[in-house]
């Protein structure tokens, strides 16, 4: 009987790792003149990153070890951008915040119950809604700095603090056509027990007009009332100034 021919099993296909496959597809698309998919933008993970709560935020960090930087990103087209809660030593640097608006808009960078947050060399522009949206909003936050940023066309005050925020410094920024009440303001539900801050500093900034085109005070503190509170909005409701102008500011 003739000797049977040996059977050849088909060679198993080696699967590429997901990262290699993503790179290969992206390279092929670029060579073909097509845009690479935006997987990289959604893949970035930070310590403490969580699913965002209601409010149309784009990136939310709650707790975690801190000690990292959020940089080189563009946040646009939503009501809010970044929400940081219960964090320390987080840096937000070199990002673009533009065309943010919505019924729930609070700020480009909204920080709560945190410390040591550094917000520097970012660009904030076109932040607006009916509730007067801010560029940076610090609530119960201490020992943080907002420096070297550019704020333009912002309906609310470019930097706003609230409820016991203390020892924060706003310096070296440029403010143009931004603000409803001041460049750096403090407001809170003082009639509901929220606390005044202390030791906050405004210095060495460049400033133009407010959003309406009129000149505004550089600082206002101890704000109470307005909005849905049923009280007339008034200021200086603290035993001592919680924001101090240390000078060196230049009019544009």
PDB file of C-alpha atoms in Angstrom:
ATOM      1  CA  UNK A   1       0.000   0.000   0.000  1.00  0.00           C
ATOM      2  CA  UNK A   2       1.289   3.468  -0.773  1.00  0.00           C
ATOM      3  CA  UNK A   3       2.577   5.437   2.177  1.00  0.00           C
ATOM      4  CA  UNK A   4       0.001   8.063   3.203  1.00  0.00           C
ATOM      5  CA  UNK A   5       1.068  11.658   2.739  1.00  0.00           C
ATOM      6  CA  UNK A   6       1.587  13.517   6.061  1.00  0.00           C
ATOM      7  CA  UNK A   7      -1.121  16.012   6.933  1.00  0.00           C
ATOM      8  CA  UNK A   8      -0.068  19.613   7.501  1.00  0.00           C
ATOM      9  CA  UNK A   9      -1.922  21.587  10.123  1.00  0.00           C
ATOM     10  CA  UNK A  10      -2.490  25.216   9.209  1.00  0.00           C
ATOM     11  CA  UNK A  11      -0.093  27.525  11.049  1.00  0.00           C
ATOM     12  CA  UNK A  12      -1.771  29.342  13.893  1.00  0.00           C
ATOM     13  CA  UNK A  13      -2.049  33.086  13.326  1.00  0.00           C
ATOM     14  CA  UNK A  14      -0.188  35.159  15.882  1.00  0.00           C
ATOM     15  CA  UNK A  15      -2.380  37.879  17.304  1.00  0.00           C
ATOM     16  CA  UNK A  16      -0.812  41.287  17.667  1.00  0.00           C
ATOM     17  CA  UNK A  17      -1.025  42.996  21.031  1.00  0.00           C
ATOM     18  CA  UNK A  18      -3.692  45.681  21.168  1.00  0.00           C
ATOM     19  CA  UNK A  19      -1.150  48.497  21.396  1.00  0.00           C
ATOM     20  CA  UNK A  20       0.766  47.203  18.383  1.00  0.00           C
ATOM     21  CA  UNK A  21      -2.443  46.786  16.403  1.00  0.00           C
ATOM     22  CA  UNK A  22      -3.549  50.316  17.253  1.00  0.00           C
ATOM     23  CA  UNK A  23      -0.196  51.735  16.145  1.00  0.00           C
ATOM     24  CA  UNK A  24      -0.214  49.714  12.934  1.00  0.00           C
ATOM     25  CA  UNK A  25      -3.714  50.853  11.997  1.00  0.00           C
ATOM     26  CA  UNK A  26      -2.898  54.458  12.808  1.00  0.00           C
ATOM     27  CA  UNK A  27       0.281  54.344  10.716  1.00  0.00           C
ATOM     28  CA  UNK A  28      -1.576  52.807   7.779  1.00  0.00           C
ATOM     29  CA  UNK A  29      -4.226  55.492   7.905  1.00  0.00           C
ATOM     30  CA  UNK A  30      -1.654  58.253   8.050  1.00  0.00           C
ATOM     31  CA  UNK A  31       0.192  56.791   5.044  1.00  0.00           C
ATOM     32  CA  UNK A  32      -3.111  56.717   3.182  1.00  0.00           C
ATOM     33  CA  UNK A  33      -3.746  60.354   4.016  1.00  0.00           C
ATOM     34  CA  UNK A  34      -6.540  59.583   6.462  1.00  0.00           C
ATOM     35  CA  UNK A  35      -6.919  60.824  10.016  1.00  0.00           C
ATOM     36  CA  UNK A  36      -5.811  58.505  12.793  1.00  0.00           C
ATOM     37  CA  UNK A  37      -8.597  57.557  15.212  1.00  0.00           C
ATOM     38  CA  UNK A  38      -8.648  59.539  18.447  1.00  0.00           C
ATOM     39  CA  UNK A  39      -8.042  56.564  20.739  1.00  0.00           C
ATOM     40  CA  UNK A  40      -5.091  58.311  22.341  1.00  0.00           C
ATOM     41  CA  UNK A  41      -7.312  61.158  23.577  1.00  0.00           C
ATOM     42  CA  UNK A  42      -9.663  58.794  25.386  1.00  0.00           C
ATOM     43  CA  UNK A  43      -7.028  56.361  26.655  1.00  0.00           C
ATOM     44  CA  UNK A  44      -5.306  58.834  28.989  1.00  0.00           C
ATOM     45  CA  UNK A  45      -5.840  57.813  32.599  1.00  0.00           C
ATOM     46  CA  UNK A  46      -4.837  59.702  35.711  1.00  0.00           C
ATOM     47  CA  UNK A  47      -4.660  58.518  39.318  1.00  0.00           C
ATOM     48  CA  UNK A  48      -8.076  58.980  40.865  1.00  0.00           C
ATOM     49  CA  UNK A  49      -9.873  59.456  37.556  1.00  0.00           C
ATOM     50  CA  UNK A  50     -13.573  58.605  37.850  1.00  0.00           C
ATOM     51  CA  UNK A  51     -16.744  58.760  35.828  1.00  0.00           C
ATOM     52  CA  UNK A  52     -17.919  62.348  35.888  1.00  0.00           C
ATOM     53  CA  UNK A  53     -21.055  63.319  37.841  1.00  0.00           C
ATOM     54  CA  UNK A  54     -23.856  65.376  36.378  1.00  0.00           C
ATOM     55  CA  UNK A  55     -22.676  68.705  35.062  1.00  0.00           C
ATOM     56  CA  UNK A  56     -21.250  67.858  31.638  1.00  0.00           C
ATOM     57  CA  UNK A  57     -17.614  67.664  32.780  1.00  0.00           C
ATOM     58  CA  UNK A  58     -14.956  66.169  30.515  1.00  0.00           C
ATOM     59  CA  UNK A  59     -12.353  64.960  33.022  1.00  0.00           C
ATOM     60  CA  UNK A  60     -12.950  64.204  36.708  1.00  0.00           C
ATOM     61  CA  UNK A  61     -10.420  63.285  39.398  1.00  0.00           C
ATOM     62  CA  UNK A  62     -11.497  62.310  42.917  1.00  0.00           C
ATOM     63  CA  UNK A  63      -8.868  61.432  45.521  1.00  0.00           C
ATOM     64  CA  UNK A  64      -5.845  59.369  44.583  1.00  0.00           C
ATOM     65  CA  UNK A  65      -2.149  59.969  45.323  1.00  0.00           C
ATOM     66  CA  UNK A  66      -1.810  63.208  43.341  1.00  0.00           C
ATOM     67  CA  UNK A  67       1.609  64.266  42.151  1.00  0.00           C
ATOM     68  CA  UNK A  68       0.778  64.277  38.429  1.00  0.00           C
ATOM     69  CA  UNK A  69       0.228  66.819  35.641  1.00  0.00           C
ATOM     70  CA  UNK A  70      -2.649  67.275  33.204  1.00  0.00           C
ATOM     71  CA  UNK A  71      -1.108  68.956  30.168  1.00  0.00           C
ATOM     72  CA  UNK A  72      -1.334  69.511  26.434  1.00  0.00           C
ATOM     73  CA  UNK A  73      -5.069  68.904  26.118  1.00  0.00           C
ATOM     74  CA  UNK A  74      -7.927  70.872  24.585  1.00  0.00           C
ATOM     75  CA  UNK A  75     -11.287  71.044  26.339  1.00  0.00           C
ATOM     76  CA  UNK A  76     -14.112  72.452  24.244  1.00  0.00           C
ATOM     77  CA  UNK A  77     -17.778  72.240  23.329  1.00  0.00           C
ATOM     78  CA  UNK A  78     -19.205  71.211  26.700  1.00  0.00           C
ATOM     79  CA  UNK A  79     -20.577  72.966  29.786  1.00  0.00           C
ATOM     80  CA  UNK A  80     -17.468  72.325  31.926  1.00  0.00           C
ATOM     81  CA  UNK A  81     -13.998  70.852  31.531  1.00  0.00           C
ATOM     82  CA  UNK A  82     -12.049  69.571  34.579  1.00  0.00           C
ATOM     83  CA  UNK A  83     -13.396  68.709  38.047  1.00  0.00           C
ATOM     84  CA  UNK A  84     -10.850  68.000  40.808  1.00  0.00           C
ATOM     85  CA  UNK A  85     -12.109  66.811  44.216  1.00  0.00           C
ATOM     86  CA  UNK A  86     -10.212  65.733  47.323  1.00  0.00           C
ATOM     87  CA  UNK A  87      -6.818  65.920  45.628  1.00  0.00           C
ATOM     88  CA  UNK A  88      -3.433  67.419  46.436  1.00  0.00           C
ATOM     89  CA  UNK A  89      -0.370  68.379  44.402  1.00  0.00           C
ATOM     90  CA  UNK A  90      -2.011  68.173  40.987  1.00  0.00           C
ATOM     91  CA  UNK A  91      -0.782  70.454  38.194  1.00  0.00           C
ATOM     92  CA  UNK A  92      -2.926  71.662  35.274  1.00  0.00           C
ATOM     93  CA  UNK A  93      -0.502  73.136  32.742  1.00  0.00           C
ATOM     94  CA  UNK A  94      -0.377  74.024  29.044  1.00  0.00           C
ATOM     95  CA  UNK A  95      -4.005  73.198  28.247  1.00  0.00           C
ATOM     96  CA  UNK A  96      -6.594  75.032  26.169  1.00  0.00           C
ATOM     97  CA  UNK A  97     -10.107  75.666  27.483  1.00  0.00           C
ATOM     98  CA  UNK A  98     -12.316  77.232  24.829  1.00  0.00           C
ATOM     99  CA  UNK A  99     -15.960  77.654  23.848  1.00  0.00           C
ATOM    100  CA  UNK A 100     -17.400  76.126  27.006  1.00  0.00           C
ATOM    101  CA  UNK A 101     -21.052  76.905  27.707  1.00  0.00           C
ATOM    102  CA  UNK A 102     -24.186  75.308  29.057  1.00  0.00           C
ATOM    103  CA  UNK A 103     -26.902  75.584  31.695  1.00  0.00           C
ATOM    104  CA  UNK A 104     -24.690  73.772  34.227  1.00  0.00           C
ATOM    105  CA  UNK A 105     -21.470  75.621  33.431  1.00  0.00           C
ATOM    106  CA  UNK A 106     -19.330  76.421  36.483  1.00  0.00           C
ATOM    107  CA  UNK A 107     -15.725  76.728  35.291  1.00  0.00           C
ATOM    108  CA  UNK A 108     -12.973  75.536  33.034  1.00  0.00           C
ATOM    109  CA  UNK A 109     -11.197  74.136  36.100  1.00  0.00           C
ATOM    110  CA  UNK A 110     -13.484  73.442  39.088  1.00  0.00           C
ATOM    111  CA  UNK A 111     -11.639  72.436  42.282  1.00  0.00           C
ATOM    112  CA  UNK A 112     -13.252  71.255  45.549  1.00  0.00           C
ATOM    113  CA  UNK A 113     -11.790  70.367  48.947  1.00  0.00           C
ATOM    114  CA  UNK A 114      -8.225  70.212  47.666  1.00  0.00           C
ATOM    115  CA  UNK A 115      -4.765  71.649  48.262  1.00  0.00           C
ATOM    116  CA  UNK A 116      -1.554  72.368  46.414  1.00  0.00           C
ATOM    117  CA  UNK A 117      -3.200  72.591  42.994  1.00  0.00           C
ATOM    118  CA  UNK A 118      -1.095  74.448  40.399  1.00  0.00           C
ATOM    119  CA  UNK A 119      -2.889  75.963  37.394  1.00  0.00           C
ATOM    120  CA  UNK A 120      -0.346  77.554  35.084  1.00  0.00           C
ATOM    121  CA  UNK A 121       0.247  78.563  31.466  1.00  0.00           C
ATOM    122  CA  UNK A 122      -3.220  77.560  30.264  1.00  0.00           C
ATOM    123  CA  UNK A 123      -5.495  79.492  27.897  1.00  0.00           C
ATOM    124  CA  UNK A 124      -9.132  80.107  28.823  1.00  0.00           C
ATOM    125  CA  UNK A 125     -11.355  81.726  26.175  1.00  0.00           C
ATOM    126  CA  UNK A 126     -15.026  81.871  25.247  1.00  0.00           C
ATOM    127  CA  UNK A 127     -16.438  80.624  28.572  1.00  0.00           C
ATOM    128  CA  UNK A 128     -20.016  81.787  28.881  1.00  0.00           C
ATOM    129  CA  UNK A 129     -23.481  80.918  30.101  1.00  0.00           C
ATOM    130  CA  UNK A 130     -26.427  82.568  31.795  1.00  0.00           C
ATOM    131  CA  UNK A 131     -25.014  81.775  35.225  1.00  0.00           C
ATOM    132  CA  UNK A 132     -21.770  83.692  34.627  1.00  0.00           C
ATOM    133  CA  UNK A 133     -19.182  80.963  34.167  1.00  0.00           C
ATOM    134  CA  UNK A 134     -15.699  81.263  35.681  1.00  0.00           C
ATOM    135  CA  UNK A 135     -12.283  80.312  34.392  1.00  0.00           C
ATOM    136  CA  UNK A 136     -11.043  78.774  37.662  1.00  0.00           C
ATOM    137  CA  UNK A 137     -13.341  78.084  40.631  1.00  0.00           C
ATOM    138  CA  UNK A 138     -11.792  77.011  43.968  1.00  0.00           C
ATOM    139  CA  UNK A 139     -14.095  75.722  46.719  1.00  0.00           C
ATOM    140  CA  UNK A 140     -12.655  74.779  50.147  1.00  0.00           C
ATOM    141  CA  UNK A 141      -9.227  74.770  48.529  1.00  0.00           C
ATOM    142  CA  UNK A 142      -5.931  75.971  49.968  1.00  0.00           C
ATOM    143  CA  UNK A 143      -2.287  76.544  49.124  1.00  0.00           C
ATOM    144  CA  UNK A 144      -2.879  76.630  45.377  1.00  0.00           C
ATOM    145  CA  UNK A 145      -1.605  78.928  42.621  1.00  0.00           C
ATOM    146  CA  UNK A 146      -3.043  80.291  39.397  1.00  0.00           C
ATOM    147  CA  UNK A 147      -0.151  81.777  37.459  1.00  0.00           C
ATOM    148  CA  UNK A 148       0.863  82.612  33.897  1.00  0.00           C
ATOM    149  CA  UNK A 149      -2.557  81.885  32.380  1.00  0.00           C
ATOM    150  CA  UNK A 150      -4.475  83.852  29.753  1.00  0.00           C
ATOM    151  CA  UNK A 151      -8.167  84.554  30.357  1.00  0.00           C
ATOM    152  CA  UNK A 152     -10.328  86.157  27.658  1.00  0.00           C
ATOM    153  CA  UNK A 153     -14.061  86.481  26.892  1.00  0.00           C
ATOM    154  CA  UNK A 154     -15.310  84.964  30.141  1.00  0.00           C
ATOM    155  CA  UNK A 155     -18.755  85.957  31.419  1.00  0.00           C
ATOM    156  CA  UNK A 156     -18.082  85.192  35.083  1.00  0.00           C
ATOM    157  CA  UNK A 157     -15.109  86.289  37.154  1.00  0.00           C
ATOM    158  CA  UNK A 158     -11.939  84.702  35.747  1.00  0.00           C
ATOM    159  CA  UNK A 159     -10.932  83.385  39.196  1.00  0.00           C
ATOM    160  CA  UNK A 160     -13.517  82.753  41.923  1.00  0.00           C
ATOM    161  CA  UNK A 161     -13.012  81.243  45.391  1.00  0.00           C
ATOM    162  CA  UNK A 162     -15.592  80.001  47.882  1.00  0.00           C
ATOM    163  CA  UNK A 163     -16.204  78.544  51.352  1.00  0.00           C
ATOM    164  CA  UNK A 164     -13.003  78.926  53.358  1.00  0.00           C
ATOM    165  CA  UNK A 165     -10.516  78.811  50.479  1.00  0.00           C
ATOM    166  CA  UNK A 166      -7.232  80.169  51.829  1.00  0.00           C
ATOM    167  CA  UNK A 167      -3.611  80.942  51.002  1.00  0.00           C
ATOM    168  CA  UNK A 168      -4.148  80.811  47.244  1.00  0.00           C
ATOM    169  CA  UNK A 169      -2.153  83.068  44.921  1.00  0.00           C
ATOM    170  CA  UNK A 170      -3.216  84.573  41.582  1.00  0.00           C
ATOM    171  CA  UNK A 171      -0.166  86.066  39.829  1.00  0.00           C
ATOM    172  CA  UNK A 172       1.349  86.685  36.420  1.00  0.00           C
ATOM    173  CA  UNK A 173      -1.912  86.161  34.525  1.00  0.00           C
ATOM    174  CA  UNK A 174      -3.452  88.198  31.695  1.00  0.00           C
ATOM    175  CA  UNK A 175      -7.162  89.088  31.862  1.00  0.00           C
ATOM    176  CA  UNK A 176      -8.975  90.590  28.849  1.00  0.00           C
ATOM    177  CA  UNK A 177     -12.713  91.133  28.445  1.00  0.00           C
ATOM    178  CA  UNK A 178     -13.415  88.863  31.394  1.00  0.00           C
ATOM    179  CA  UNK A 179     -15.333  89.121  34.630  1.00  0.00           C
ATOM    180  CA  UNK A 180     -18.679  90.381  35.898  1.00  0.00           C
ATOM    181  CA  UNK A 181     -17.635  91.682  39.329  1.00  0.00           C
ATOM    182  CA  UNK A 182     -13.825  91.417  39.556  1.00  0.00           C
ATOM    183  CA  UNK A 183     -10.781  89.618  38.189  1.00  0.00           C
ATOM    184  CA  UNK A 184     -10.443  87.643  41.437  1.00  0.00           C
ATOM    185  CA  UNK A 185     -13.517  87.323  43.649  1.00  0.00           C
ATOM    186  CA  UNK A 186     -14.860  85.465  46.651  1.00  0.00           C
ATOM    187  CA  UNK A 187     -18.538  84.579  47.003  1.00  0.00           C
ATOM    188  CA  UNK A 188     -20.438  82.090  49.126  1.00  0.00           C
ATOM    189  CA  UNK A 189     -23.631  81.124  50.881  1.00  0.00           C
ATOM    190  CA  UNK A 190     -22.499  82.891  54.033  1.00  0.00           C
ATOM    191  CA  UNK A 191     -26.081  82.986  55.281  1.00  0.00           C
ATOM    192  CA  UNK A 192     -26.023  79.168  55.094  1.00  0.00           C
ATOM    193  CA  UNK A 193     -22.858  78.806  57.161  1.00  0.00           C
ATOM    194  CA  UNK A 194     -20.186  78.787  54.470  1.00  0.00           C
ATOM    195  CA  UNK A 195     -16.917  80.280  55.707  1.00  0.00           C
ATOM    196  CA  UNK A 196     -14.870  83.258  54.609  1.00  0.00           C
ATOM    197  CA  UNK A 197     -11.404  82.551  53.308  1.00  0.00           C
ATOM    198  CA  UNK A 198      -8.118  84.113  54.331  1.00  0.00           C
ATOM    199  CA  UNK A 199      -4.624  84.808  53.062  1.00  0.00           C
ATOM    200  CA  UNK A 200      -5.480  84.874  49.343  1.00  0.00           C
ATOM    201  CA  UNK A 201      -3.244  87.093  47.183  1.00  0.00           C
ATOM    202  CA  UNK A 202      -3.612  88.901  43.850  1.00  0.00           C
ATOM    203  CA  UNK A 203      -0.399  90.357  42.393  1.00  0.00           C
ATOM    204  CA  UNK A 204       1.616  91.114  39.238  1.00  0.00           C
ATOM    205  CA  UNK A 205      -1.191  90.471  36.744  1.00  0.00           C
ATOM    206  CA  UNK A 206      -2.105  92.268  33.517  1.00  0.00           C
ATOM    207  CA  UNK A 207      -5.737  93.262  33.108  1.00  0.00           C
ATOM    208  CA  UNK A 208      -8.146  94.866  30.666  1.00  0.00           C
ATOM    209  CA  UNK A 209     -11.896  95.357  30.839  1.00  0.00           C
ATOM    210  CA  UNK A 210     -14.597  93.090  32.158  1.00  0.00           C
ATOM    211  CA  UNK A 211     -16.769  91.011  29.848  1.00  0.00           C
ATOM    212  CA  UNK A 212     -19.162  93.904  29.284  1.00  0.00           C
ATOM    213  CA  UNK A 213     -16.313  96.193  28.208  1.00  0.00           C
ATOM    214  CA  UNK A 214     -16.275  98.199  31.443  1.00  0.00           C
ATOM    215  CA  UNK A 215     -13.428  98.438  33.939  1.00  0.00           C
ATOM    216  CA  UNK A 216     -13.868  96.212  36.987  1.00  0.00           C
ATOM    217  CA  UNK A 217     -12.275  96.129  40.428  1.00  0.00           C
ATOM    218  CA  UNK A 218      -9.330  93.765  40.568  1.00  0.00           C
ATOM    219  CA  UNK A 219     -10.612  92.010  43.703  1.00  0.00           C
ATOM    220  CA  UNK A 220     -13.881  91.579  45.606  1.00  0.00           C
ATOM    221  CA  UNK A 221     -14.358  89.429  48.696  1.00  0.00           C
ATOM    222  CA  UNK A 222     -17.045  88.340  51.117  1.00  0.00           C
ATOM    223  CA  UNK A 223     -19.800  88.245  48.508  1.00  0.00           C
ATOM    224  CA  UNK A 224     -23.264  87.194  49.693  1.00  0.00           C
ATOM    225  CA  UNK A 225     -26.649  86.982  47.995  1.00  0.00           C
ATOM    226  CA  UNK A 226     -27.668  87.277  44.366  1.00  0.00           C
ATOM    227  CA  UNK A 227     -28.876  84.542  42.060  1.00  0.00           C
ATOM    228  CA  UNK A 228     -31.535  82.313  43.614  1.00  0.00           C
ATOM    229  CA  UNK A 229     -30.671  83.238  47.225  1.00  0.00           C
ATOM    230  CA  UNK A 230     -33.419  85.826  47.571  1.00  0.00           C
ATOM    231  CA  UNK A 231     -30.870  88.322  48.917  1.00  0.00           C
ATOM    232  CA  UNK A 232     -29.371  91.346  47.262  1.00  0.00           C
ATOM    233  CA  UNK A 233     -25.779  90.706  46.197  1.00  0.00           C
ATOM    234  CA  UNK A 234     -23.435  92.596  48.520  1.00  0.00           C
ATOM    235  CA  UNK A 235     -19.749  92.295  49.421  1.00  0.00           C
ATOM    236  CA  UNK A 236     -17.269  92.535  52.331  1.00  0.00           C
ATOM    237  CA  UNK A 237     -19.195  90.198  54.642  1.00  0.00           C
ATOM    238  CA  UNK A 238     -16.040  88.935  56.375  1.00  0.00           C
ATOM    239  CA  UNK A 239     -14.256  90.201  59.496  1.00  0.00           C
ATOM    240  CA  UNK A 240     -11.161  90.917  57.414  1.00  0.00           C
ATOM    241  CA  UNK A 241     -10.267  90.924  53.746  1.00  0.00           C
ATOM    242  CA  UNK A 242      -9.952  87.376  52.480  1.00  0.00           C
ATOM    243  CA  UNK A 243      -8.284  88.518  49.226  1.00  0.00           C
ATOM    244  CA  UNK A 244      -5.469  91.109  49.292  1.00  0.00           C
ATOM    245  CA  UNK A 245      -4.066  93.051  46.325  1.00  0.00           C
ATOM    246  CA  UNK A 246      -0.279  92.919  46.763  1.00  0.00           C
ATOM    247  CA  UNK A 247       0.362  95.234  43.794  1.00  0.00           C
ATOM    248  CA  UNK A 248       2.473  94.995  40.672  1.00  0.00           C
ATOM    249  CA  UNK A 249      -0.606  94.753  38.450  1.00  0.00           C
ATOM    250  CA  UNK A 250      -0.562  96.439  35.020  1.00  0.00           C
ATOM    251  CA  UNK A 251      -3.476  97.866  33.060  1.00  0.00           C
ATOM    252  CA  UNK A 252      -3.551  96.819  29.379  1.00  0.00           C
TER     253      UNK A 252
END
